[in-house]
Amino acid sequence: MNQVRQSFNRAASSYDAVGTLQHQVATSLTALIKTKLSANFDGRLLDAGCGTGYCLAQLVPIYPAAEFIAVDFAERMLDQLPVDLKALGINANLENLPVCTGKIDAYLSSLAWQWCDPALAAKEATRILKPQGDLFVSTLLSGTFQELAHGLQACGLNPDQHLLRCTSSAQIQSALAAADIEILSLASTQMTTWHENFKALRHSIRGVGANHLPNHTTPVLTRQTLTQLVEAYEGLRTSRGLPLSYEVLTIHARKR
Ligand SMILES: C[S@@+](CC[C@H](N)C(=O)[O-])C[C@H]1O[C@@H](n2cnc3c(N)ncnc32)[C@H](O)[C@@H]1O
């Protein structure tokens, strides 16, 4: 966990320049929120794993009467919040929030839950939400980075040792059900980013801080294995470049 946090700390200053896919996902999630929360929403909204505040920067101007809380366990991400953002920054783990029970009207999290135990994240979200409070989450599912997984397998390596192990939609749904949160809508989409070369593709992962795995140290690839991996990956090249796929799950749910 600490290594993951440090990795996000190191990426904080490059995050917005590299995180095009992350911004697209955040924009879709905030678009959903804008259709579900009325224009005169004056409650408390918490962004769990807020990063540089990309979601909140879109929501704060829309809801002038609301109160916003920005939570991230990487303190340097919080340093990147826009200076004029009307939000309280809290440096904390979203699995264990320093927030009183039943005080939050709306909970959002964009691309942070895949770094956590979804059961703990869901349980903590429901603890802080008021009854009938809304939950909006985007997270990654298994199938994310499938091209890298195949490439690693082709080199005789175990993808689980090198790539973030994401959960299935069914696991997220059962985590929400166990936390007594009713799912109102759920959609999964495959999004693909395209890269000029393998170095640029790797940079799209490292530049947003997503290069350390929870629970174990990522083995270093030898020069020989890296060359093999690059060669295997070149087989996937199209006129758009080298693909990297993300399976994105978007959920709107409500605490019972
Ligand atoms: C991919 S970034 C997404 C940032 C932001 N939500 C966005 O959409 O641009 C993931 C963020 O989640 C944070 N994060 C990951 N696990 C966390 C945890 N357990 N508690 C709090 N923050 C966490 C990271 O520090 C990072 O800032």
mmCIF file of N, CA and C in Angstrom, residues 131-242:
data_model
loop_
_atom_site.group_PDB
_atom_site.id
_atom_site.type_symbol
_atom_site.label_atom_id
_atom_site.label_comp_id
_atom_site.label_asym_id
_atom_site.label_seq_id
_atom_site.Cartn_x
_atom_site.Cartn_y
_atom_site.Cartn_z
ATOM 1 N N PRO A 131 -28.618 7.773 4.730
ATOM 2 C CA PRO A 131 -29.590 6.905 4.055
ATOM 3 C C PRO A 131 -30.093 7.627 2.797
ATOM 4 N N GLN A 132 -30.215 6.882 1.717
ATOM 5 C CA GLN A 132 -30.624 7.411 0.403
ATOM 6 C C GLN A 132 -29.535 8.256 -0.263
ATOM 7 N N GLY A 133 -28.329 8.246 0.318
ATOM 8 C CA GLY A 133 -27.215 8.973 -0.305
ATOM 9 C C GLY A 133 -26.770 8.292 -1.590
ATOM 10 N N ASP A 134 -26.277 9.089 -2.529
ATOM 11 C CA ASP A 134 -25.879 8.568 -3.848
ATOM 12 C C ASP A 134 -24.405 8.193 -3.887
ATOM 13 N N LEU A 135 -24.113 7.140 -4.636
ATOM 14 C CA LEU A 135 -22.732 6.700 -4.837
ATOM 15 C C LEU A 135 -22.459 6.628 -6.340
ATOM 16 N N PHE A 136 -21.396 7.262 -6.776
ATOM 17 C CA PHE A 136 -20.998 7.258 -8.192
ATOM 18 C C PHE A 136 -19.553 6.767 -8.250
ATOM 19 N N VAL A 137 -19.334 5.638 -8.905
ATOM 20 C CA VAL A 137 -17.980 5.068 -8.942
ATOM 21 C C VAL A 137 -17.629 4.627 -10.359
ATOM 22 N N SER A 138 -16.406 4.975 -10.774
ATOM 23 C CA SER A 138 -15.819 4.367 -11.976
ATOM 24 C C SER A 138 -14.607 3.585 -11.516
ATOM 25 N N THR A 139 -14.498 2.365 -11.997
ATOM 26 C CA THR A 139 -13.337 1.560 -11.612
ATOM 27 C C THR A 139 -12.949 0.653 -12.778
ATOM 28 N N LEU A 140 -11.815 -0.013 -12.638
ATOM 29 C CA LEU A 140 -11.342 -0.884 -13.716
ATOM 30 C C LEU A 140 -11.658 -2.339 -13.413
ATOM 31 N N LEU A 141 -11.967 -3.056 -14.474
ATOM 32 C CA LEU A 141 -12.319 -4.477 -14.352
ATOM 33 C C LEU A 141 -11.229 -5.352 -14.941
ATOM 34 N N SER A 142 -11.318 -6.654 -14.615
ATOM 35 C CA SER A 142 -10.395 -7.605 -15.235
ATOM 36 C C SER A 142 -10.570 -7.512 -16.754
ATOM 37 N N GLY A 143 -9.498 -7.683 -17.470
ATOM 38 C CA GLY A 143 -9.502 -7.444 -18.921
ATOM 39 C C GLY A 143 -8.734 -6.172 -19.242
ATOM 40 N N THR A 144 -8.589 -5.317 -18.219
ATOM 41 C CA THR A 144 -7.761 -4.116 -18.390
ATOM 42 C C THR A 144 -6.318 -4.551 -18.661
ATOM 43 N N PHE A 145 -5.673 -3.907 -19.613
ATOM 44 C CA PHE A 145 -4.281 -4.203 -20.009
ATOM 45 C C PHE A 145 -4.161 -5.618 -20.580
ATOM 46 N N GLN A 146 -5.233 -6.106 -21.248
ATOM 47 C CA GLN A 146 -5.182 -7.481 -21.751
ATOM 48 C C GLN A 146 -4.047 -7.691 -22.745
ATOM 49 N N GLU A 147 -3.698 -6.637 -23.522
ATOM 50 C CA GLU A 147 -2.613 -6.803 -24.511
ATOM 51 C C GLU A 147 -1.276 -7.023 -23.793
ATOM 52 N N LEU A 148 -1.097 -6.281 -22.692
ATOM 53 C CA LEU A 148 0.148 -6.465 -21.920
ATOM 54 C C LEU A 148 0.190 -7.852 -21.295
ATOM 55 N N ALA A 149 -0.976 -8.301 -20.816
ATOM 56 C CA ALA A 149 -1.041 -9.636 -20.203
ATOM 57 C C ALA A 149 -0.645 -10.705 -21.223
ATOM 58 N N HIS A 150 -1.192 -10.590 -22.445
ATOM 59 C CA HIS A 150 -0.848 -11.585 -23.471
ATOM 60 C C HIS A 150 0.637 -11.519 -23.820
ATOM 61 N N GLY A 151 1.162 -10.299 -23.904
ATOM 62 C CA GLY A 151 2.586 -10.113 -24.223
ATOM 63 C C GLY A 151 3.471 -10.750 -23.157
ATOM 64 N N LEU A 152 3.113 -10.538 -21.893
ATOM 65 C CA LEU A 152 3.907 -11.104 -20.797
ATOM 66 C C LEU A 152 3.848 -12.630 -20.839
ATOM 67 N N GLN A 153 2.646 -13.156 -21.111
ATOM 68 C CA GLN A 153 2.498 -14.618 -21.200
ATOM 69 C C GLN A 153 3.359 -15.179 -22.333
ATOM 70 N N ALA A 154 3.374 -14.429 -23.458
ATOM 71 C CA ALA A 154 4.177 -14.874 -24.609
ATOM 72 C C ALA A 154 5.658 -14.928 -24.248
ATOM 73 N N CYS A 155 6.068 -14.137 -23.254
ATOM 74 C CA CYS A 155 7.475 -14.148 -22.795
ATOM 75 C C CYS A 155 7.667 -15.120 -21.633
ATOM 76 N N GLY A 156 6.647 -15.911 -21.332
ATOM 77 C CA GLY A 156 6.765 -16.904 -20.258
ATOM 78 C C GLY A 156 6.612 -16.312 -18.867
ATOM 79 N N LEU A 157 6.062 -15.099 -18.763
ATOM 80 C CA LEU A 157 5.916 -14.459 -17.449
ATOM 81 C C LEU A 157 4.469 -14.509 -16.982
ATOM 82 N N ASN A 158 4.291 -14.438 -15.666
ATOM 83 C CA ASN A 158 2.951 -14.458 -15.086
ATOM 84 C C ASN A 158 2.420 -13.025 -15.007
ATOM 85 N N PRO A 159 1.372 -12.664 -15.775
ATOM 86 C CA PRO A 159 0.862 -11.287 -15.773
ATOM 87 C C PRO A 159 0.497 -10.791 -14.374
ATOM 88 N N ASP A 160 0.031 -11.699 -13.497
ATOM 89 C CA ASP A 160 -0.371 -11.278 -12.140
ATOM 90 C C ASP A 160 0.796 -10.707 -11.340
ATOM 91 N N GLN A 161 2.020 -11.100 -11.718
ATOM 92 C CA GLN A 161 3.208 -10.588 -11.013
ATOM 93 C C GLN A 161 3.563 -9.168 -11.474
ATOM 94 N N HIS A 162 3.020 -8.783 -12.636
ATOM 95 C CA HIS A 162 3.462 -7.522 -13.252
ATOM 96 C C HIS A 162 2.356 -6.484 -13.408
ATOM 97 N N LEU A 163 1.098 -6.954 -13.432
ATOM 98 C CA LEU A 163 -0.006 -6.030 -13.730
ATOM 99 C C LEU A 163 -0.997 -5.976 -12.579
ATOM 100 N N LEU A 164 -1.650 -4.838 -12.474
ATOM 101 C CA LEU A 164 -2.689 -4.680 -11.456
ATOM 102 C C LEU A 164 -3.783 -5.725 -11.692
ATOM 103 N N ARG A 165 -4.111 -6.467 -10.635
ATOM 104 C CA ARG A 165 -5.152 -7.498 -10.780
ATOM 105 C C ARG A 165 -6.504 -6.861 -10.466
ATOM 106 N N CYS A 166 -7.313 -6.638 -11.487
ATOM 107 C CA CYS A 166 -8.605 -5.984 -11.277
ATOM 108 C C CYS A 166 -9.677 -7.044 -11.029
ATOM 109 N N THR A 167 -10.755 -6.624 -10.398
ATOM 110 C CA THR A 167 -11.824 -7.567 -10.072
ATOM 111 C C THR A 167 -12.848 -7.621 -11.218
ATOM 112 N N SER A 168 -13.828 -8.507 -11.068
ATOM 113 C CA SER A 168 -14.887 -8.617 -12.069
ATOM 114 C C SER A 168 -16.052 -7.719 -11.655
ATOM 115 N N SER A 169 -16.940 -7.474 -12.616
ATOM 116 C CA SER A 169 -18.138 -6.691 -12.326
ATOM 117 C C SER A 169 -18.967 -7.411 -11.244
ATOM 118 N N ALA A 170 -19.015 -8.749 -11.322
ATOM 119 C CA ALA A 170 -19.798 -9.511 -10.335
ATOM 120 C C ALA A 170 -19.251 -9.304 -8.924
ATOM 121 N N GLN A 171 -17.926 -9.231 -8.790
ATOM 122 C CA GLN A 171 -17.325 -9.024 -7.447
ATOM 123 C C GLN A 171 -17.674 -7.641 -6.898
ATOM 124 N N ILE A 172 -17.669 -6.642 -7.782
ATOM 125 C CA ILE A 172 -18.024 -5.280 -7.333
ATOM 126 C C ILE A 172 -19.507 -5.268 -6.927
ATOM 127 N N GLN A 173 -20.334 -5.924 -7.736
ATOM 128 C CA GLN A 173 -21.774 -5.930 -7.421
ATOM 129 C C GLN A 173 -22.029 -6.619 -6.081
ATOM 130 N N SER A 174 -21.301 -7.720 -5.822
ATOM 131 C CA SER A 174 -21.565 -8.380 -4.538
ATOM 132 C C SER A 174 -20.997 -7.561 -3.381
ATOM 133 N N ALA A 175 -19.907 -6.806 -3.618
ATOM 134 C CA ALA A 175 -19.380 -5.920 -2.555
ATOM 135 C C ALA A 175 -20.419 -4.850 -2.218
ATOM 136 N N LEU A 176 -21.086 -4.313 -3.239
ATOM 137 C CA LEU A 176 -22.096 -3.273 -3.005
ATOM 138 C C LEU A 176 -23.325 -3.871 -2.318
ATOM 139 N N ALA A 177 -23.719 -5.068 -2.753
ATOM 140 C CA ALA A 177 -24.881 -5.712 -2.133
ATOM 141 C C ALA A 177 -24.600 -5.990 -0.657
ATOM 142 N N ALA A 178 -23.377 -6.461 -0.363
ATOM 143 C CA ALA A 178 -23.013 -6.761 1.035
ATOM 144 C C ALA A 178 -23.006 -5.491 1.880
ATOM 145 N N ALA A 179 -22.707 -4.348 1.234
ATOM 146 C CA ALA A 179 -22.678 -3.069 1.969
ATOM 147 C C ALA A 179 -24.071 -2.422 2.007
ATOM 148 N N ASP A 180 -25.058 -3.138 1.501
ATOM 149 C CA ASP A 180 -26.443 -2.649 1.493
ATOM 150 C C ASP A 180 -26.618 -1.399 0.637
ATOM 151 N N ILE A 181 -25.968 -1.415 -0.516
ATOM 152 C CA ILE A 181 -26.110 -0.321 -1.473
ATOM 153 C C ILE A 181 -26.842 -0.882 -2.697
ATOM 154 N N GLU A 182 -27.897 -0.195 -3.097
ATOM 155 C CA GLU A 182 -28.695 -0.667 -4.241
ATOM 156 C C GLU A 182 -28.151 -0.064 -5.536
ATOM 157 N N ILE A 183 -27.855 -0.925 -6.487
ATOM 158 C CA ILE A 183 -27.323 -0.432 -7.764
ATOM 159 C C ILE A 183 -28.473 0.086 -8.621
ATOM 160 N N LEU A 184 -28.367 1.328 -9.087
ATOM 161 C CA LEU A 184 -29.414 1.916 -9.932
ATOM 162 C C LEU A 184 -29.024 1.829 -11.404
ATOM 163 N N SER A 185 -27.748 1.955 -11.700
ATOM 164 C CA SER A 185 -27.288 1.741 -13.081
ATOM 165 C C SER A 185 -25.845 1.275 -13.044
ATOM 166 N N LEU A 186 -25.520 0.484 -14.053
ATOM 167 C CA LEU A 186 -24.175 -0.100 -14.110
ATOM 168 C C LEU A 186 -23.841 -0.319 -15.583
ATOM 169 N N ALA A 187 -22.689 0.152 -16.012
ATOM 170 C CA ALA A 187 -22.324 -0.027 -17.427
ATOM 171 C C ALA A 187 -20.824 -0.257 -17.521
ATOM 172 N N SER A 188 -20.439 -1.178 -18.401
ATOM 173 C CA SER A 188 -18.995 -1.332 -18.611
ATOM 174 C C SER A 188 -18.650 -0.997 -20.056
ATOM 175 N N THR A 189 -17.523 -0.382 -20.221
ATOM 176 C CA THR A 189 -17.083 0.074 -21.547
ATOM 177 C C THR A 189 -15.610 -0.260 -21.703
ATOM 178 N N GLN A 190 -15.255 -0.677 -22.915
ATOM 179 C CA GLN A 190 -13.821 -0.842 -23.187
ATOM 180 C C GLN A 190 -13.303 0.446 -23.805
ATOM 181 N N MET A 191 -12.223 0.953 -23.251
ATOM 182 C CA MET A 191 -11.600 2.157 -23.809
ATOM 183 C C MET A 191 -10.164 1.792 -24.174
ATOM 184 N N THR A 192 -9.732 2.243 -25.335
ATOM 185 C CA THR A 192 -8.379 1.897 -25.789
ATOM 186 C C THR A 192 -7.570 3.161 -26.034
ATOM 187 N N THR A 193 -6.361 3.175 -25.505
ATOM 188 C CA THR A 193 -5.457 4.273 -25.822
ATOM 189 C C THR A 193 -4.445 3.746 -26.849
ATOM 190 N N TRP A 194 -3.909 4.645 -27.668
ATOM 191 C CA TRP A 194 -3.006 4.242 -28.753
ATOM 192 C C TRP A 194 -1.673 4.951 -28.588
ATOM 193 N N HIS A 195 -0.605 4.208 -28.837
ATOM 194 C CA HIS A 195 0.723 4.749 -28.522
ATOM 195 C C HIS A 195 1.695 4.531 -29.682
ATOM 196 N N GLU A 196 2.556 5.543 -29.836
ATOM 197 C CA GLU A 196 3.520 5.531 -30.944
ATOM 198 C C GLU A 196 4.495 4.353 -30.805
ATOM 199 N N ASN A 197 4.906 4.089 -29.581
ATOM 200 C CA ASN A 197 5.849 2.991 -29.342
ATOM 201 C C ASN A 197 5.653 2.457 -27.920
ATOM 202 N N PHE A 198 6.393 1.383 -27.597
ATOM 203 C CA PHE A 198 6.196 0.726 -26.300
ATOM 204 C C PHE A 198 6.613 1.638 -25.142
ATOM 205 N N LYS A 199 7.636 2.473 -25.391
ATOM 206 C CA LYS A 199 8.097 3.388 -24.330
ATOM 207 C C LYS A 199 6.972 4.371 -23.967
ATOM 208 N N ALA A 200 6.310 4.883 -25.004
ATOM 209 C CA ALA A 200 5.214 5.838 -24.758
ATOM 210 C C ALA A 200 4.051 5.129 -24.042
ATOM 211 N N LEU A 201 3.808 3.875 -24.425
ATOM 212 C CA LEU A 201 2.729 3.096 -23.788
ATOM 213 C C LEU A 201 3.025 2.908 -22.285
ATOM 214 N N ARG A 202 4.275 2.546 -21.983
ATOM 215 C CA ARG A 202 4.663 2.383 -20.565
ATOM 216 C C ARG A 202 4.554 3.702 -19.814
ATOM 217 N N HIS A 203 4.925 4.780 -20.505
ATOM 218 C CA HIS A 203 4.876 6.099 -19.849
ATOM 219 C C HIS A 203 3.434 6.475 -19.488
ATOM 220 N N SER A 204 2.464 6.004 -20.316
ATOM 221 C CA SER A 204 1.059 6.337 -20.032
ATOM 222 C C SER A 204 0.607 5.678 -18.725
ATOM 223 N N ILE A 205 1.285 4.610 -18.314
ATOM 224 C CA ILE A 205 0.962 3.939 -17.047
ATOM 225 C C ILE A 205 1.775 4.561 -15.911
ATOM 226 N N ARG A 206 3.084 4.694 -16.133
ATOM 227 C CA ARG A 206 3.956 5.230 -15.079
ATOM 228 C C ARG A 206 3.677 6.693 -14.778
ATOM 229 N N GLY A 207 3.354 7.455 -15.811
ATOM 230 C CA GLY A 207 3.153 8.905 -15.651
ATOM 231 C C GLY A 207 1.950 9.253 -14.785
ATOM 232 N N VAL A 208 1.005 8.303 -14.639
ATOM 233 C CA VAL A 208 -0.126 8.557 -13.740
ATOM 234 C C VAL A 208 0.071 7.850 -12.395
ATOM 235 N N GLY A 209 1.220 7.211 -12.233
ATOM 236 C CA GLY A 209 1.552 6.604 -10.938
ATOM 237 C C GLY A 209 1.063 5.182 -10.771
ATOM 238 N N ALA A 210 0.616 4.572 -11.877
ATOM 239 C CA ALA A 210 -0.015 3.251 -11.765
ATOM 240 C C ALA A 210 0.978 2.114 -11.985
ATOM 241 N N ASN A 211 2.210 2.279 -11.533
ATOM 242 C CA ASN A 211 3.230 1.267 -11.838
ATOM 243 C C ASN A 211 3.647 0.399 -10.662
ATOM 244 N N HIS A 212 3.101 0.659 -9.468
ATOM 245 C CA HIS A 212 3.417 -0.236 -8.349
ATOM 246 C C HIS A 212 2.181 -1.029 -7.984
ATOM 247 N N LEU A 213 2.356 -2.286 -7.670
ATOM 248 C CA LEU A 213 1.202 -3.139 -7.369
ATOM 249 C C LEU A 213 0.986 -3.227 -5.873
ATOM 250 N N PRO A 214 -0.310 -3.274 -5.463
ATOM 251 C CA PRO A 214 -0.555 -3.482 -4.042
ATOM 252 C C PRO A 214 -0.057 -4.885 -3.657
ATOM 253 N N ASN A 215 0.415 -5.043 -2.477
ATOM 254 C CA ASN A 215 0.752 -6.336 -1.849
ATOM 255 C C ASN A 215 2.067 -6.987 -2.288
ATOM 256 N N HIS A 216 2.621 -6.621 -3.434
ATOM 257 C CA HIS A 216 3.937 -7.198 -3.735
ATOM 258 C C HIS A 216 4.746 -6.303 -4.660
ATOM 259 N N THR A 217 6.049 -6.545 -4.670
ATOM 260 C CA THR A 217 6.950 -5.746 -5.504
ATOM 261 C C THR A 217 6.931 -6.291 -6.925
ATOM 262 N N THR A 218 6.846 -5.399 -7.884
ATOM 263 C CA THR A 218 6.829 -5.823 -9.282
ATOM 264 C C THR A 218 8.234 -6.281 -9.681
ATOM 265 N N PRO A 219 8.376 -7.518 -10.215
ATOM 266 C CA PRO A 219 9.716 -7.948 -10.622
ATOM 267 C C PRO A 219 10.235 -7.064 -11.774
ATOM 268 N N VAL A 220 11.537 -6.797 -11.759
ATOM 269 C CA VAL A 220 12.126 -5.967 -12.826
ATOM 270 C C VAL A 220 12.327 -6.851 -14.060
ATOM 271 N N LEU A 221 11.975 -6.318 -15.234
ATOM 272 C CA LEU A 221 12.163 -7.083 -16.472
ATOM 273 C C LEU A 221 13.622 -6.970 -16.901
ATOM 274 N N THR A 222 14.203 -8.079 -17.286
ATOM 275 C CA THR A 222 15.576 -8.008 -17.804
ATOM 276 C C THR A 222 15.518 -7.349 -19.178
ATOM 277 N N ARG A 223 16.674 -6.868 -19.634
ATOM 278 C CA ARG A 223 16.730 -6.220 -20.953
ATOM 279 C C ARG A 223 16.246 -7.179 -22.049
ATOM 280 N N GLN A 224 16.633 -8.466 -21.877
ATOM 281 C CA GLN A 224 16.268 -9.484 -22.877
ATOM 282 C C GLN A 224 14.741 -9.689 -22.907
ATOM 283 N N THR A 225 14.133 -9.780 -21.714
ATOM 284 C CA THR A 225 12.682 -9.995 -21.653
ATOM 285 C C THR A 225 11.949 -8.782 -22.199
ATOM 286 N N LEU A 226 12.472 -7.606 -21.883
ATOM 287 C CA LEU A 226 11.825 -6.383 -22.374
ATOM 288 C C LEU A 226 11.854 -6.350 -23.904
ATOM 289 N N THR A 227 12.975 -6.741 -24.472
ATOM 290 C CA THR A 227 13.088 -6.772 -25.944
ATOM 291 C C THR A 227 12.067 -7.751 -26.522
ATOM 292 N N GLN A 228 11.953 -8.916 -25.862
ATOM 293 C CA GLN A 228 10.982 -9.940 -26.306
ATOM 294 C C GLN A 228 9.554 -9.389 -26.223
ATOM 295 N N LEU A 229 9.273 -8.693 -25.120
ATOM 296 C CA LEU A 229 7.927 -8.149 -24.894
ATOM 297 C C LEU A 229 7.590 -7.091 -25.957
ATOM 298 N N VAL A 230 8.562 -6.232 -26.236
ATOM 299 C CA VAL A 230 8.355 -5.188 -27.241
ATOM 300 C C VAL A 230 8.068 -5.842 -28.598
ATOM 301 N N GLU A 231 8.827 -6.897 -28.907
ATOM 302 C CA GLU A 231 8.619 -7.598 -30.191
ATOM 303 C C GLU A 231 7.227 -8.215 -30.246
ATOM 304 N N ALA A 232 6.813 -8.860 -29.142
ATOM 305 C CA ALA A 232 5.476 -9.486 -29.100
ATOM 306 C C ALA A 232 4.403 -8.401 -29.279
ATOM 307 N N TYR A 233 4.608 -7.270 -28.622
ATOM 308 C CA TYR A 233 3.612 -6.194 -28.667
ATOM 309 C C TYR A 233 3.514 -5.588 -30.059
ATOM 310 N N GLU A 234 4.643 -5.529 -30.775
ATOM 311 C CA GLU A 234 4.647 -4.948 -32.127
ATOM 312 C C GLU A 234 3.671 -5.681 -33.052
ATOM 313 N N GLY A 235 3.399 -6.954 -32.740
ATOM 314 C CA GLY A 235 2.443 -7.735 -33.534
ATOM 315 C C GLY A 235 1.036 -7.161 -33.453
ATOM 316 N N LEU A 236 0.772 -6.291 -32.472
ATOM 317 C CA LEU A 236 -0.570 -5.712 -32.300
ATOM 318 C C LEU A 236 -0.696 -4.342 -32.967
ATOM 319 N N ARG A 237 0.398 -3.865 -33.569
ATOM 320 C CA ARG A 237 0.392 -2.508 -34.122
ATOM 321 C C ARG A 237 -0.638 -2.375 -35.240
ATOM 322 N N THR A 238 -1.393 -1.277 -35.221
ATOM 323 C CA THR A 238 -2.295 -0.946 -36.326
ATOM 324 C C THR A 238 -1.870 0.440 -36.822
ATOM 325 N N SER A 239 -2.628 0.976 -37.772
ATOM 326 C CA SER A 239 -2.272 2.306 -38.291
ATOM 327 C C SER A 239 -2.362 3.371 -37.186
ATOM 328 N N ARG A 240 -3.080 3.053 -36.093
ATOM 329 C CA ARG A 240 -3.210 4.024 -34.995
ATOM 330 C C ARG A 240 -2.072 3.901 -33.986
ATOM 331 N N GLY A 241 -1.312 2.841 -34.073
ATOM 332 C CA GLY A 241 -0.206 2.639 -33.132
ATOM 333 C C GLY A 241 -0.403 1.379 -32.313
ATOM 334 N N LEU A 242 0.189 1.366 -31.108
ATOM 335 C CA LEU A 242 0.069 0.194 -30.215
ATOM 336 C C LEU A 242 -1.093 0.403 -29.252
#
